[in-house]
Short mmCIF file of C-alpha atoms in Angstrom, two decimals:
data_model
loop_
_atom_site.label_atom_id
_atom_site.label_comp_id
_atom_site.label_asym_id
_atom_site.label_seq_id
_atom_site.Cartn_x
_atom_site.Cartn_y
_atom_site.Cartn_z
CA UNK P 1476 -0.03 6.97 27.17
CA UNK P 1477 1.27 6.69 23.26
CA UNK P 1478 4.01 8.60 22.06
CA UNK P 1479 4.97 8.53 17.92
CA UNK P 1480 8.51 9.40 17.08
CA UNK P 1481 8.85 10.47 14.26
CA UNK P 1482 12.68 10.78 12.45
CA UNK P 1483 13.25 12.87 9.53
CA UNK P 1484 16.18 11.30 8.29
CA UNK P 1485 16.06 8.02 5.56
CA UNK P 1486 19.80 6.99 6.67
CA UNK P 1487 20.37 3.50 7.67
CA UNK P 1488 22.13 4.48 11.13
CA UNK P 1489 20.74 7.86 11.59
CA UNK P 1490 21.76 9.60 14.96
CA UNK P 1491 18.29 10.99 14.76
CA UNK P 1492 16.31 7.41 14.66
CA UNK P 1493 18.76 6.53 17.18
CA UNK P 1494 18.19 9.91 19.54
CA UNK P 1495 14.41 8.48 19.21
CA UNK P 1496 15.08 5.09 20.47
CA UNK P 1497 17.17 6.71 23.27
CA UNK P 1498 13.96 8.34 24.08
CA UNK P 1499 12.23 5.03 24.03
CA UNK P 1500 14.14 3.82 26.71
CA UNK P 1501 13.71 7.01 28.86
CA UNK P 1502 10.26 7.40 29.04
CA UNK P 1503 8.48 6.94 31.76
CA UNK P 1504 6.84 3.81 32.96
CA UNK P 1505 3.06 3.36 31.42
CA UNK P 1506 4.60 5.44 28.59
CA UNK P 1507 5.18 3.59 25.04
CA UNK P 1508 7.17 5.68 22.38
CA UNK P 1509 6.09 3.78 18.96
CA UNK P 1510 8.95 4.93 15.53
CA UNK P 1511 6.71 5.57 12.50
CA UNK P 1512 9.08 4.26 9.74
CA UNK P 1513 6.85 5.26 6.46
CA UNK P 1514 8.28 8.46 5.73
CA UNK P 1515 10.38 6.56 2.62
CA UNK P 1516 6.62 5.69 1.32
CA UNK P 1517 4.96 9.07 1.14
CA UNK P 1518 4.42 10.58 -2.21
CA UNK P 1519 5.25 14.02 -3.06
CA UNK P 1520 2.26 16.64 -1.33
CA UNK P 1521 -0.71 16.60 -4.13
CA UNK P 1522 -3.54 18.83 -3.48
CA UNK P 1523 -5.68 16.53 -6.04
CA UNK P 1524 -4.86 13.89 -4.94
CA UNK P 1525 -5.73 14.97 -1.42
CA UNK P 1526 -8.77 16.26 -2.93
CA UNK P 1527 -9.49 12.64 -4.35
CA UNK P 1528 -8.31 10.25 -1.88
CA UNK P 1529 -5.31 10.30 -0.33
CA UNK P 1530 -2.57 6.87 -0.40
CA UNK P 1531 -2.84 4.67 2.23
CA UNK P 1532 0.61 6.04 3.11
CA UNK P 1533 -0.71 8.82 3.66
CA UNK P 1534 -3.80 7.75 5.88
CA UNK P 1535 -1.06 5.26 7.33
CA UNK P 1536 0.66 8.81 8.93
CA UNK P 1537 -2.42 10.28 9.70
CA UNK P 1538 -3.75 7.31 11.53
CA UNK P 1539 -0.69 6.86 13.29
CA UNK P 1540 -0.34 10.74 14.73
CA UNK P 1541 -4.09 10.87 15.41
CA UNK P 1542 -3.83 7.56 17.44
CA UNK P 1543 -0.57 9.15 19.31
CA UNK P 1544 -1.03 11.37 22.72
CA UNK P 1545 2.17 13.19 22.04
CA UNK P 1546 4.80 13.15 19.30
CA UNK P 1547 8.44 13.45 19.10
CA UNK P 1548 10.10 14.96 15.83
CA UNK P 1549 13.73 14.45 15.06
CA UNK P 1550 15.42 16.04 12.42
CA UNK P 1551 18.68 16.17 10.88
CA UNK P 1552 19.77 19.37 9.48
CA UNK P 1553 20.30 20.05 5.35
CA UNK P 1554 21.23 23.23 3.90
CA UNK P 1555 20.45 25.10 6.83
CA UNK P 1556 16.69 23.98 7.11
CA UNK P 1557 14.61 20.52 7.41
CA UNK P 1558 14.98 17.82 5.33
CA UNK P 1559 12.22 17.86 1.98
CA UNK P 1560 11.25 14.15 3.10
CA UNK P 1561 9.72 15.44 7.07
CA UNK P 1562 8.39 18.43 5.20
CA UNK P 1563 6.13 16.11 3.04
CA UNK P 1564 5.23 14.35 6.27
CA UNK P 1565 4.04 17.59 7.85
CA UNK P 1566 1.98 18.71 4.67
CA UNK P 1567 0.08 15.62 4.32
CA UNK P 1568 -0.60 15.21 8.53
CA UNK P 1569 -1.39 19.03 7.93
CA UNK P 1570 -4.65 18.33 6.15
CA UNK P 1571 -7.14 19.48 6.03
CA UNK P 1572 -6.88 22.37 7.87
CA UNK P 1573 -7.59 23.33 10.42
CA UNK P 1574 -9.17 19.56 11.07
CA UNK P 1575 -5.77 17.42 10.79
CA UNK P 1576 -4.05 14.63 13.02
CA UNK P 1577 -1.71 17.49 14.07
CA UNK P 1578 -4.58 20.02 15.26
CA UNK P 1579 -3.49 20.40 19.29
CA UNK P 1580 -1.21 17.90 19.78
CA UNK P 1581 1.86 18.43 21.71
CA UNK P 1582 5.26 17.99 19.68
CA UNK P 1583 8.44 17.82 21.01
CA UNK P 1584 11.36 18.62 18.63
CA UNK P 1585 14.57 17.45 18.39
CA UNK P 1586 17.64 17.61 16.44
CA UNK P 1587 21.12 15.74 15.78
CA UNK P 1588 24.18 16.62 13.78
CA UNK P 1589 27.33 15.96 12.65
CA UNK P 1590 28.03 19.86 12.71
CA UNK P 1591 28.84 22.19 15.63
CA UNK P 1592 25.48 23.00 16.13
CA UNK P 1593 23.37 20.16 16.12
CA UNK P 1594 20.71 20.95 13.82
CA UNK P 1595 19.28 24.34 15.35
CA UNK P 1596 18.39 25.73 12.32
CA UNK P 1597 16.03 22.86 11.70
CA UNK P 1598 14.65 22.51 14.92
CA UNK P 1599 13.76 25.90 14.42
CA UNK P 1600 12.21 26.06 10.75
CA UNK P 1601 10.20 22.65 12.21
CA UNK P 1602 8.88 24.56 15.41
CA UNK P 1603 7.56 26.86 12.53
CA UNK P 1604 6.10 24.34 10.29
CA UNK P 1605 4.67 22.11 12.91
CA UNK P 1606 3.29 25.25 14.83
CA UNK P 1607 1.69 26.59 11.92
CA UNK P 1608 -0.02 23.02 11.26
CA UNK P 1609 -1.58 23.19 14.46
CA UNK P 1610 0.22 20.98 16.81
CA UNK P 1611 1.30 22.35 20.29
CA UNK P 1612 5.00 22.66 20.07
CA UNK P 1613 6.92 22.36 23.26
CA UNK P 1614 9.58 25.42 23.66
CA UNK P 1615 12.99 24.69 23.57
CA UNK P 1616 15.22 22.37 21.50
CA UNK P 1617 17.18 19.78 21.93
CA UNK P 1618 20.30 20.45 19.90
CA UNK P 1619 22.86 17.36 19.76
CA UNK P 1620 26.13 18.41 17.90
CA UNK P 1621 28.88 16.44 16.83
CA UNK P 1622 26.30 13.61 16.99
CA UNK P 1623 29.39 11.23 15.71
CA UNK P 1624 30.86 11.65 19.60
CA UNK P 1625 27.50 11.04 20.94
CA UNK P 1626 26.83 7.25 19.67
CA UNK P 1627 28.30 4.33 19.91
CA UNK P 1628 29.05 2.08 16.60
CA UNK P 1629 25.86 0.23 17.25
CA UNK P 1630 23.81 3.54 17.36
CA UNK P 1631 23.26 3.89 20.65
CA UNK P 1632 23.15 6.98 22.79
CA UNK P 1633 26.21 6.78 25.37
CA UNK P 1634 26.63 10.30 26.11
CA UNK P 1635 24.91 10.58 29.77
CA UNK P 1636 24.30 14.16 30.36
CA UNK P 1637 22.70 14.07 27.05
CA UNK P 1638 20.97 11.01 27.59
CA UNK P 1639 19.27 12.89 30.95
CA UNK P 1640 18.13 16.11 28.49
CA UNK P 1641 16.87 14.31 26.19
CA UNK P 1642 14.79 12.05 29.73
CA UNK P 1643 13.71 15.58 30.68
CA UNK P 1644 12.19 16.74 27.60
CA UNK P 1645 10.37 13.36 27.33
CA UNK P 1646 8.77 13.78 30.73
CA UNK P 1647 7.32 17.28 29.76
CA UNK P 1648 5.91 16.06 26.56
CA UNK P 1649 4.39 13.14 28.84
CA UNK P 1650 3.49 16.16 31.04
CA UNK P 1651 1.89 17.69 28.37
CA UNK P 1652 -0.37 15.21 27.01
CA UNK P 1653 -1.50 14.53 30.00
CA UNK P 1654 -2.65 17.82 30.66
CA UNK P 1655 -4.49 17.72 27.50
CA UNK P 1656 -6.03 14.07 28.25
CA UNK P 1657 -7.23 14.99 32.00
CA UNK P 1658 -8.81 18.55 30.27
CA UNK P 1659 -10.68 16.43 27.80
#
């Protein structure tokens, strides 16, 4: 089974690229968690151009999440909402509607912060946006606040109760997608 993380933050040492490795080394045996690293490439949502032909960045993406059983979403939190960079990603993997790469495909979402409250308010505008796309969005978040305490210098994950949350909410997006793969 293929999983595509996907992080929503550009920042060299990003707690939420490194929450998405974490999850790379809790999934479950038989289960590979690929990072999609293009979001830096994607130009700015054009309905011409989308109506022309769309960048190879763009078919990149699309390619990647149609190719994917299940995807994982990580997003930092600005200004109270998802970053503009992840919200490109989603409009370009959203077409064309209702068709897309996202069309039924279970999402888990995720979230890390430096704040007290680990990037709620994103997790929740992206259960919105990526639910309104198409996907399958798994309930619940994963909040991870004061994401500084939570990771080592290196980037990686050493908080252990954590690291088993974020272990459970891989296996039910595994669960997921196989539901969906023994239905089809």
């Amino acid at each position: 089974m293929r999983g595509l993380g996907i992080s929503g933050s550009l920042r060299n040492g990003s707690y939420n690229t490194g929450l998405l490795r974490a999850a790379q080394e809790s999934a479950p045996d038989g289960v590979e968690v690929d990072l999609y690293e293009g979001l830096a490439h994607l130009p700015p949502y054009d309905q011409d151009v989308q109506d022309r032909d769309p960048p190879a960045a763009v078919r990149h993406l699309r390619e990647r999440i149609a190719a994917a059983d299940a995807i994982l979403i990580a997003t930092p939190e600005y200004n109270g909402s998802i970053p503009g960079v992840l919200k490109n990603a989603i409009d370009w993997a959203s077409r064309p509607f209702p068709d897309n790469a996202l069309r039924g495909k279970p999402v888990a979402i995720l979230g890390a912060s430096t704040g007290s409250y680990g990037a709620l308010w994103a997790q929740m505008e992206l259960r919105k946006v990526v639910g309104i796309a198409g996907a399958r969005v798994l309930e619940g978040e994963l909040p991870v606040p004061r994401a500084h305490e939570r990771f080592n210098e290196e980037g990686r994950l050493v908080d252990d109760m954590l690291r088993d949350r974020l272990a459970s909410v891989v296996e039910r997006l595994v669960d997921e997608a196989g539901i969906l793969l023994a239905a089809a």
